[in-house]
Short mmCIF file of C-alpha atoms and ligand atoms in Angstrom, two decimals:
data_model
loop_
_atom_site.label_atom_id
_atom_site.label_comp_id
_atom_site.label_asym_id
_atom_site.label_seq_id
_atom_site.Cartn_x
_atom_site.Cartn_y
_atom_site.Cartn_z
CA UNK A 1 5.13 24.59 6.46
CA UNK A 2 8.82 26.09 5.24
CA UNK A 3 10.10 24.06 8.37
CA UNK A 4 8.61 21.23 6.36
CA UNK A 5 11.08 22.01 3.67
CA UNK A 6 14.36 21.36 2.39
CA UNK A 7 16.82 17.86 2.90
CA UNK A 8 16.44 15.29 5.39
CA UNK A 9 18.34 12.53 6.79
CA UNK A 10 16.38 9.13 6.90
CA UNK A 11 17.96 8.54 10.06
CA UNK A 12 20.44 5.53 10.45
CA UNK A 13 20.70 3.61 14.07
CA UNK A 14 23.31 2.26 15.71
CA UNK A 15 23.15 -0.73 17.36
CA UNK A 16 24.81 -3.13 19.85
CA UNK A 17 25.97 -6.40 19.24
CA UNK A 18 22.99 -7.89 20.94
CA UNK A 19 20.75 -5.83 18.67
CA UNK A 20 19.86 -3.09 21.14
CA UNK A 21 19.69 0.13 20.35
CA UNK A 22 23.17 1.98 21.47
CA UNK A 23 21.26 5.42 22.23
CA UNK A 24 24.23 7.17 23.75
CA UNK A 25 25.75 6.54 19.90
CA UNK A 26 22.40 7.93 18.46
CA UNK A 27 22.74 11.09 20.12
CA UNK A 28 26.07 11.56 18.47
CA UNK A 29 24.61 10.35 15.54
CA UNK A 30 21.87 13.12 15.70
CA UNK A 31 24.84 15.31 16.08
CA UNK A 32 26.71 14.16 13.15
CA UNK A 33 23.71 14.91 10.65
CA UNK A 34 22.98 18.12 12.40
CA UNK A 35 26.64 19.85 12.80
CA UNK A 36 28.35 17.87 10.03
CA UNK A 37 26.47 16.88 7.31
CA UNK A 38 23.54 19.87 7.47
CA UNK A 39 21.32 18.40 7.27
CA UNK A 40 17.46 20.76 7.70
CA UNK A 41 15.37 17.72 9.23
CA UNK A 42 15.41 14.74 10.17
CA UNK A 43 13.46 11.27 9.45
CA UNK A 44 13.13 8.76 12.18
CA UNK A 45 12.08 5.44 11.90
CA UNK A 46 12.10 4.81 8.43
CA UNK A 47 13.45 2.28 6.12
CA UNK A 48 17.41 3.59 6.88
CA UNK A 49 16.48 3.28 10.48
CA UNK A 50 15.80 -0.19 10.30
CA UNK A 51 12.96 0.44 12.18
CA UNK A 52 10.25 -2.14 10.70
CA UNK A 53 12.90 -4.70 12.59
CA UNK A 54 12.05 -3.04 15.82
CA UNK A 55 9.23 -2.73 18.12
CA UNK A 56 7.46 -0.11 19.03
CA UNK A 57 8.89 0.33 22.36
CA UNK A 58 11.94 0.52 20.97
CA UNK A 59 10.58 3.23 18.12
CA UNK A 60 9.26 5.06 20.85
CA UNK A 61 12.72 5.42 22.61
CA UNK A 62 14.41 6.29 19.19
CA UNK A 63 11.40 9.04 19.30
CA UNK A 64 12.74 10.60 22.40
CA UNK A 65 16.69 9.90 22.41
CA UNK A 66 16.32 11.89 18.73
CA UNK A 67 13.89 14.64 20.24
CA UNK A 68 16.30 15.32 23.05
CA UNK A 69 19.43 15.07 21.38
CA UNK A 70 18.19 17.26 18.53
CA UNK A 71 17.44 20.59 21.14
CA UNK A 72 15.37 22.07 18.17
CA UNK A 73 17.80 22.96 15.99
CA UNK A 74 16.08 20.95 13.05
CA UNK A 75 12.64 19.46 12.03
CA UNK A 76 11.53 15.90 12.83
CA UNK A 77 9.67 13.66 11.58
CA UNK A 78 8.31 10.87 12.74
CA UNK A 79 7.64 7.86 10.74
CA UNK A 80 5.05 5.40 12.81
CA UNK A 81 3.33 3.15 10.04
CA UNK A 82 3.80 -0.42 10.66
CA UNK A 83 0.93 -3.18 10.26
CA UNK A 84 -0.40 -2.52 13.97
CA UNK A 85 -2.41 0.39 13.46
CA UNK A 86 -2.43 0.70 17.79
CA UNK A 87 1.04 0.90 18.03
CA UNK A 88 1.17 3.38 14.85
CA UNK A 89 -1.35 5.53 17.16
CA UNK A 90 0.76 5.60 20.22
CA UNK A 91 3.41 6.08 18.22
CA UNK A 92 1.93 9.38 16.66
CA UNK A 93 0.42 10.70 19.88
CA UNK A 94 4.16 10.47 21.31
CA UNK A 95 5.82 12.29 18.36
CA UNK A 96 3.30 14.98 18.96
CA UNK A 97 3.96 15.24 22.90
CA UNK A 98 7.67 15.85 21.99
CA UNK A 99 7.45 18.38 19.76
CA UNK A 100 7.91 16.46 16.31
CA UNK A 101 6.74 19.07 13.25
CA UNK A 102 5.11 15.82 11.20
CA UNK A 103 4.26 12.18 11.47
CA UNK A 104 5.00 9.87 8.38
CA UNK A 105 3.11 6.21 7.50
CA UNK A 106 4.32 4.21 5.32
CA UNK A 107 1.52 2.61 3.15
CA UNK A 108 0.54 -0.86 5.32
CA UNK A 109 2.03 -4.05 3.50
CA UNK A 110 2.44 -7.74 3.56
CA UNK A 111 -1.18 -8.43 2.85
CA UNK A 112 -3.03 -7.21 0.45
CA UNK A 113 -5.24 -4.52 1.60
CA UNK A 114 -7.51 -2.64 -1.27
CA UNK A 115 -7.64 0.91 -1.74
CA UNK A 116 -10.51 1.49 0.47
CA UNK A 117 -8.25 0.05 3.31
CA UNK A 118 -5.54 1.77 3.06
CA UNK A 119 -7.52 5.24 3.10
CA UNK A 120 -9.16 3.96 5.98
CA UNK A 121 -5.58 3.34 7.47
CA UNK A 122 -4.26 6.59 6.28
CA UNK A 123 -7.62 8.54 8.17
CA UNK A 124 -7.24 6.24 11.44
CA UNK A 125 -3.92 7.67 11.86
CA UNK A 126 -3.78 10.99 10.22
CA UNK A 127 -7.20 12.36 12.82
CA UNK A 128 -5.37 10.77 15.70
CA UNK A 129 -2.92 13.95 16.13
CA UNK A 130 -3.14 17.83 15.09
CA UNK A 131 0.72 16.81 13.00
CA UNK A 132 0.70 17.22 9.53
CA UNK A 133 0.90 13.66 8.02
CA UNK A 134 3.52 12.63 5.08
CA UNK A 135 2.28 9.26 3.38
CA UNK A 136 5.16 7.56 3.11
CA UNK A 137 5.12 5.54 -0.53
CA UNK A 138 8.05 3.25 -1.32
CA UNK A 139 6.05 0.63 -3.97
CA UNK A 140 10.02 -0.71 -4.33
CA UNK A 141 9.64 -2.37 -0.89
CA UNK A 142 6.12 -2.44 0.00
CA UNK A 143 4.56 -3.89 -3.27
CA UNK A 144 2.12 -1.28 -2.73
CA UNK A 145 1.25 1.36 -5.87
CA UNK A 146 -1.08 4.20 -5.75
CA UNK A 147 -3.06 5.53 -9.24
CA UNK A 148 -3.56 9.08 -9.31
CA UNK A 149 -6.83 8.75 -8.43
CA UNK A 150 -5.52 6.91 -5.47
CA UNK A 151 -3.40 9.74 -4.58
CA UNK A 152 -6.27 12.56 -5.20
CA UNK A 153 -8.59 10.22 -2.59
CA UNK A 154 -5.26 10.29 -0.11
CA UNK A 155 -5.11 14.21 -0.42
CA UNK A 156 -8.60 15.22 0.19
CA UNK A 157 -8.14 13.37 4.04
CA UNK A 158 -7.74 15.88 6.48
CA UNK A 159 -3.92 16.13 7.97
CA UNK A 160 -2.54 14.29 5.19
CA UNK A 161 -0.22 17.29 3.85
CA UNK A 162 2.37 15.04 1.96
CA UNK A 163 3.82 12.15 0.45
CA UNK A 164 7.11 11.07 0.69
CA UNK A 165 8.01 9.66 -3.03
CA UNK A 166 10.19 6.83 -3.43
CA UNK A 167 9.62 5.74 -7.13
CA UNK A 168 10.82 6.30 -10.41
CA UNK A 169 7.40 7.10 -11.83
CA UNK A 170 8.26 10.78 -12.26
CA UNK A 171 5.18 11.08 -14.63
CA UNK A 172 2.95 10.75 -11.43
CA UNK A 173 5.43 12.84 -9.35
CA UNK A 174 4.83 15.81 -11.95
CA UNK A 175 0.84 15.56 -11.72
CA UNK A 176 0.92 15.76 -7.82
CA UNK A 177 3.04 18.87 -7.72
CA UNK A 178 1.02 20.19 -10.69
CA UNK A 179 -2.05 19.34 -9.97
CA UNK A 180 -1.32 19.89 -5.86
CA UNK A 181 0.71 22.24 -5.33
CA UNK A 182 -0.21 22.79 -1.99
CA UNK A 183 0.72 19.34 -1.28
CA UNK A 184 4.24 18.72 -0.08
CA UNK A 185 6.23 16.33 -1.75
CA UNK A 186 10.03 14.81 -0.83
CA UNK A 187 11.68 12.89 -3.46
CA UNK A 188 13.09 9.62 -2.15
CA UNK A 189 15.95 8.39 -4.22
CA UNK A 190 19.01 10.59 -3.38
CA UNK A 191 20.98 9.66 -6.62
CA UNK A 192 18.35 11.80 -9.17
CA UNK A 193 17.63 14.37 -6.75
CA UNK A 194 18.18 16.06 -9.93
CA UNK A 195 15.48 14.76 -11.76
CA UNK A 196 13.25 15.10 -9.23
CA UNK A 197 13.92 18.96 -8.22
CA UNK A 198 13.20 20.64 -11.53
CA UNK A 199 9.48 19.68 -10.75
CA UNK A 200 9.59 21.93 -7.78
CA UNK A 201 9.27 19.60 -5.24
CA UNK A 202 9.53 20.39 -1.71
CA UNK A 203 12.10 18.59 -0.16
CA UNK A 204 13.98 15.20 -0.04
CA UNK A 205 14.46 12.00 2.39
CA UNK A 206 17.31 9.66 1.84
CA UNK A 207 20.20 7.29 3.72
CA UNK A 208 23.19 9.14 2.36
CA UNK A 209 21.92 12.70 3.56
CA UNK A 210 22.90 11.08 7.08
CA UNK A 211 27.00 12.35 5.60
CA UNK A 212 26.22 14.06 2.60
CA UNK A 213 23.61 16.83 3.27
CA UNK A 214 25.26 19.64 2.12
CA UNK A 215 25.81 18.77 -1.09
CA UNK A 216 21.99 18.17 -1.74
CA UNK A 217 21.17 20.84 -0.30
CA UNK A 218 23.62 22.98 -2.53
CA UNK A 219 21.92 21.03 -5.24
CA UNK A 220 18.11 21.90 -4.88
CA UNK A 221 19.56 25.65 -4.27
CA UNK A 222 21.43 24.93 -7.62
CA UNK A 223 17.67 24.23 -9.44
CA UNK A 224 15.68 26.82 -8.03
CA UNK A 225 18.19 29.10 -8.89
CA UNK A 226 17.96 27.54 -12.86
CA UNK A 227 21.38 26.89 -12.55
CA UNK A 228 20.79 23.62 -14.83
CA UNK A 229 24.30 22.79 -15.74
CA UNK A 230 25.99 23.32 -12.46
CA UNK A 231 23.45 21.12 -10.51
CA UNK A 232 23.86 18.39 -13.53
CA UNK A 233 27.64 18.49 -12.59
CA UNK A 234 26.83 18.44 -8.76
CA UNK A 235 24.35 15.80 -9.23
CA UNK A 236 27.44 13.47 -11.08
CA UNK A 237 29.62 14.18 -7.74
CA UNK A 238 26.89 12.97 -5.60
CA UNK A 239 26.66 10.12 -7.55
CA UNK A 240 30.23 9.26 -7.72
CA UNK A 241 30.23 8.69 -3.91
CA UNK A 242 26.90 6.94 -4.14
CA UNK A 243 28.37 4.49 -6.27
CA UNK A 244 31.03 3.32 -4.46
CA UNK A 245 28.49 3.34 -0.71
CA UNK A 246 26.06 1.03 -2.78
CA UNK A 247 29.51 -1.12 -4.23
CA UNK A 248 30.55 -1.49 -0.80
CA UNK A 249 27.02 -1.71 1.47
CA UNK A 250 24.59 1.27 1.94
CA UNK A 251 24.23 0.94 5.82
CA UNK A 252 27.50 -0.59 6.33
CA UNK A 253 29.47 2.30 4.72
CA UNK A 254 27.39 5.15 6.25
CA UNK A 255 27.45 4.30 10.05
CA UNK A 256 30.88 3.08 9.98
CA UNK A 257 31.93 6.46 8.61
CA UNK A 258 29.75 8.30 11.75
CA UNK A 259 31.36 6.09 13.98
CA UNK A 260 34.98 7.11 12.75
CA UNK A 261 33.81 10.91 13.16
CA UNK A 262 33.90 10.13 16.93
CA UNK A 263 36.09 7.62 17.07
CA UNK A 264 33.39 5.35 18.74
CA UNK A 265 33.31 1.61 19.46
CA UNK A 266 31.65 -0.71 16.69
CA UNK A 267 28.21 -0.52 15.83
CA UNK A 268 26.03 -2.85 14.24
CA UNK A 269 22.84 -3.59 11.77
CA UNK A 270 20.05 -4.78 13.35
CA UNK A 271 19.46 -9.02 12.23
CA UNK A 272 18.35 -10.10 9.79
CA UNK A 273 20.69 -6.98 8.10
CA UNK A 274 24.52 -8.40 8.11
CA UNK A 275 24.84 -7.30 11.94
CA UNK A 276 28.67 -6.73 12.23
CA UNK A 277 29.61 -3.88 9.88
CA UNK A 278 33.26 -4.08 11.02
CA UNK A 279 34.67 -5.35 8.22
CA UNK A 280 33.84 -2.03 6.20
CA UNK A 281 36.01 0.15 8.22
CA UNK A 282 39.03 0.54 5.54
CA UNK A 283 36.73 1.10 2.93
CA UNK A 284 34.77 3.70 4.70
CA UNK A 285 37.76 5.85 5.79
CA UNK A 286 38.71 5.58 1.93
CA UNK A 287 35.36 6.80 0.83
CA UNK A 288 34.92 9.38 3.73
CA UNK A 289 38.82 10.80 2.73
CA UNK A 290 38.17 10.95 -0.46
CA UNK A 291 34.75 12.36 -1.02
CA UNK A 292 33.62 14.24 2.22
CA UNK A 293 36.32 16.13 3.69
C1 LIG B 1 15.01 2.06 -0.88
C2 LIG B 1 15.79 3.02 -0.03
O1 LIG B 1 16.51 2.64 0.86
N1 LIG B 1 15.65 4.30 -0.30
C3 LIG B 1 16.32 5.32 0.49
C4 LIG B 1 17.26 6.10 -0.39
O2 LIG B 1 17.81 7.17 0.37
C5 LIG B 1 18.38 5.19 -0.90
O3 LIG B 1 19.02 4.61 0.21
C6 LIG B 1 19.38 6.05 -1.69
O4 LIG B 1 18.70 6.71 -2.75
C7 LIG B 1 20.51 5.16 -2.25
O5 LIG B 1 19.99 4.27 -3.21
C8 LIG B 1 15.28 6.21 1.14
O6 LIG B 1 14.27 6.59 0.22
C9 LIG B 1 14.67 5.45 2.28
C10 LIG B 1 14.10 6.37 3.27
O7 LIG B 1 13.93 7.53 3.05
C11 LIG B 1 13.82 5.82 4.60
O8 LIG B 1 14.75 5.23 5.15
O9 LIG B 1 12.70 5.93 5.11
#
């Protein structure tokens, strides 16, 4: 499970003008995260990969371009929840042909499902591979919220080994890990990594690890270690930088400054997202100058 640990990038995509996906530019994307930032593992097809935009042929393909250009040197996982639970399976039955060390769901959405459906989701996909499964909970932008009775009901499936917390309901947070600790938990909002880390959670998943890995990573080492005041004053760098990518536009600033790293041609969101990111160029070379070299 240690490969299970540590920081993650929730993978960002680059796209074409015509909204395909660019996967000679994802490779070096891969590459960026993996030899620049340092990042431990990667997430694919999550919120930051603007994958609930895309079908699942096209998640499959980000599967495999990421799988390939990765060579090992990090963990994957593979988020394949989406509201067609078929396409979720073939999507988890193809993460575990390539090698991918965990499959991630995020909780199903739109309409509301009760609690008994959603464990019934959860079990559907969680028995259709031998991967570990990391419920991916993100009430912020599913609507969706778990009880802890909810969450005890989630844990006692078989192959559900996680939960991937994006909330500020650090209350809840503390009675998993306490009352779980077995179950492994990744914190989902990269600006109070902090707050999250003295709990002893597990690892993280967030956008801005895609160019900023190492310092979170120097940051949970900072906790474990007690070091209390350093990581506070680590934690206030991070979030210097994550100011001015959330002033400027999350996705915008973060791909364009990949894309400077290699020089390459223009990339794009994926519509609805504002497609053409162009415009954020200056800023991003500002940002990338003054807070990541
Ligand atoms: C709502 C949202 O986008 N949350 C991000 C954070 O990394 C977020 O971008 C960051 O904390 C800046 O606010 C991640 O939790 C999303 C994520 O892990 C994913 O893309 O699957």
């Amino acid at each position: 499970m240690n490969k299970l640990k540590g920081v993650f990038a929730a993978l960002l995509i680059p796209y074409d003008k015509d909204g395909k996906v660019n996967h000679e530019k994802l490779e070096k994307f891969v590459e960026y995260n993996i030899e620049v930032s340092g990042v431990q593992g990667l997430y694919i097809n999550g919120s930051t990969g603007e994958a609930f935009m895309l079908d699942s042929e096209e998640r499959k393909e980000i599967l495999k371009t990421v799988a390939k250009a990765a060579k090992g040197r990090v963990s994957l996982i593979a988020q394949v929840g989406q509201l067609n639970i078929y396409k979720a399976l073939e999507e988890a039955k193809l993460a575990e042909e390539l090698g991918y060390d965990a499959i991630s769901a995020v909780t199903p959405f739109y309409y509301k499902f009760s609690e008994e459906q959603i464990l019934e989701y959860y079990k559907t996909i969680a028995e259709s591979t031998s991967l570990p499964l990391i419920a991916y909970y993100i009430p912020l932008l599913s609507n969706v919220t778990f009880s802890m009775a909810t969450f005890e009901k989630l844990f006692k499936i078989k192959n559900v080994a996680g939960v991937k917390f994006t909330a500020t309901d650090l209350y809840t947070l503390e009675r998993i890990k306490a009352k779980h600790p077995e179950v492994l938990v990744y914190y989902g909002f990269d600006e109070q990594e902090l707050s999250a880390a003295v709990y002893g959670i597990d690892g993280f998943i967030g956008s801005t690890f895609n160019v900023n890995a190492k310092r979170a990573v120097k940051l949970h080492e900072l906790v474990q270690a007690g070091k209390l005041k350093e990581a506070r004053e680590l934690q206030a760098e991070i979030n210097d930088f994550i100011d001015v990518v959330l002033a400027n536009g999350l996705y915008a600033i973060l791909k364009e400054i990949i894309r400077q790293e290699f020089d390459m041609e223009t990339v794009y969101c994926r519509l609805p997202m504002t497609q053409d990111i162009s415009k954020y160029a200056d800023e991003a070379k500002k940002i990338r100058d003054k807070y990541l070299k």
